[in-house]
Coordinates of C-alpha atoms in Angstrom, one line a residue:
X19 CA -74.3 43.7 17.9
X20 CA -72.6 43.4 21.3
X21 CA -69.9 46.1 21.7
X22 CA -67.3 46.1 24.5
X23 CA -67.8 48.9 27.1
X24 CA -64.5 50.5 26.2
X25 CA -65.5 50.8 22.5
X26 CA -68.9 52.2 23.6
X27 CA -67.1 54.9 25.6
X28 CA -65.0 55.9 22.6
X29 CA -68.0 55.9 20.2
X30 CA -69.9 58.0 22.7
X31 CA -66.9 60.4 23.0
X32 CA -66.7 60.8 19.2
X33 CA -70.3 60.6 18.1
X34 CA -72.3 61.7 21.3
X35 CA -74.4 58.6 21.3
X36 CA -75.7 58.9 24.9
X37 CA -76.7 62.5 24.4
X38 CA -78.5 61.7 21.1
X39 CA -80.4 58.9 22.8
X40 CA -81.5 61.3 25.6
X41 CA -82.7 63.8 23.0
X42 CA -84.5 60.9 21.2
X43 CA -86.4 59.8 24.3
X44 CA -84.1 56.9 25.0
X45 CA -84.3 55.4 21.5
X46 CA -81.4 53.1 20.7
X47 CA -81.5 53.6 17.0
X48 CA -79.1 56.6 16.8
X49 CA -77.0 56.3 13.6
X50 CA -73.3 56.9 13.8
X51 CA -73.2 57.8 10.1
X52 CA -75.9 59.0 7.7
X53 CA -74.6 56.6 5.1
X54 CA -76.7 54.1 3.2
X55 CA -75.2 50.7 2.4
X56 CA -74.0 51.8 -1.1
X57 CA -71.9 54.6 0.5
X58 CA -70.4 52.1 2.9
X59 CA -69.6 49.7 0.1
X60 CA -67.9 52.5 -1.9
X61 CA -65.7 53.3 1.2
X62 CA -64.8 49.6 1.6
X63 CA -64.1 49.2 -2.1
X64 CA -61.8 52.3 -2.1
X65 CA -59.9 51.1 1.0
X66 CA -59.4 47.6 -0.5
X67 CA -58.4 48.9 -3.9
X68 CA -55.9 51.2 -2.2
X69 CA -54.6 48.3 -0.1
X70 CA -54.0 46.3 -3.3
X71 CA -56.5 43.6 -2.5
X72 CA -57.3 41.8 -5.8
X73 CA -60.9 41.9 -7.2
X74 CA -63.0 39.0 -5.9
X75 CA -64.5 37.7 -2.7
X76 CA -61.8 39.3 -0.6
X77 CA -62.7 42.7 -1.7
X78 CA -65.7 43.1 0.6
X79 CA -66.4 43.9 4.2
X80 CA -66.9 40.1 4.8
X81 CA -63.5 39.5 3.1
X82 CA -61.8 42.1 5.4
X83 CA -63.4 40.4 8.4
X84 CA -62.2 37.0 7.3
X85 CA -58.7 38.3 6.6
X86 CA -58.6 39.8 10.0
X87 CA -59.5 36.5 11.6
X88 CA -57.0 34.5 9.5
X89 CA -54.2 37.1 10.2
X90 CA -54.9 37.0 13.9
X91 CA -54.6 33.2 14.0
X92 CA -51.4 33.2 11.9
X93 CA -50.0 35.8 14.3
X94 CA -50.7 33.3 17.2
X95 CA -53.6 35.2 18.8
X96 CA -55.3 32.8 21.2
X97 CA -58.5 31.4 19.8
X98 CA -60.6 32.5 22.9
X99 CA -59.3 36.1 22.5
X100 CA -60.1 36.2 18.7
X101 CA -63.6 34.8 19.5
X102 CA -64.2 37.6 21.9
X103 CA -62.9 40.3 19.5
X104 CA -65.0 39.0 16.6
X105 CA -68.2 38.6 18.8
X106 CA -68.6 34.9 18.2
X107 CA -71.0 33.3 20.7
X108 CA -69.3 29.9 20.5
X109 CA -65.6 29.0 20.1
X110 CA -66.4 26.5 17.3
X111 CA -67.2 29.3 14.9
X112 CA -63.8 31.0 15.6
X113 CA -62.1 27.6 15.2
X114 CA -62.9 27.8 11.4
X115 CA -60.1 30.5 11.1
X116 CA -57.6 28.0 12.7
X117 CA -58.3 25.7 9.7
X118 CA -57.7 28.3 7.0
X119 CA -54.8 27.6 4.7
X120 CA -53.2 28.7 1.4
X121 CA -53.8 32.2 0.0
X122 CA -56.5 33.0 2.6

């Protein structure tokens, strides 16, 4: 997944990615966390339960991402900026969030 250079710098500072890649012979498969997907799911579930998000489709990493996009649009973030932040290759994908309505 493409990551902005500023985020890469922060991730490197916290997790030592560049040094780990040097030790691994330049491999780019350095893990930031030793979690498996079930562990990540438990963390997401705990955060969403704590935030009061009701059970259902919204209580997932995809739901959090969708909520972020909808919230950004309703907060008048420009579509091109949201597209960049979400890593969308084409603006039409981001435009879906501009058509969200109701309890989304």
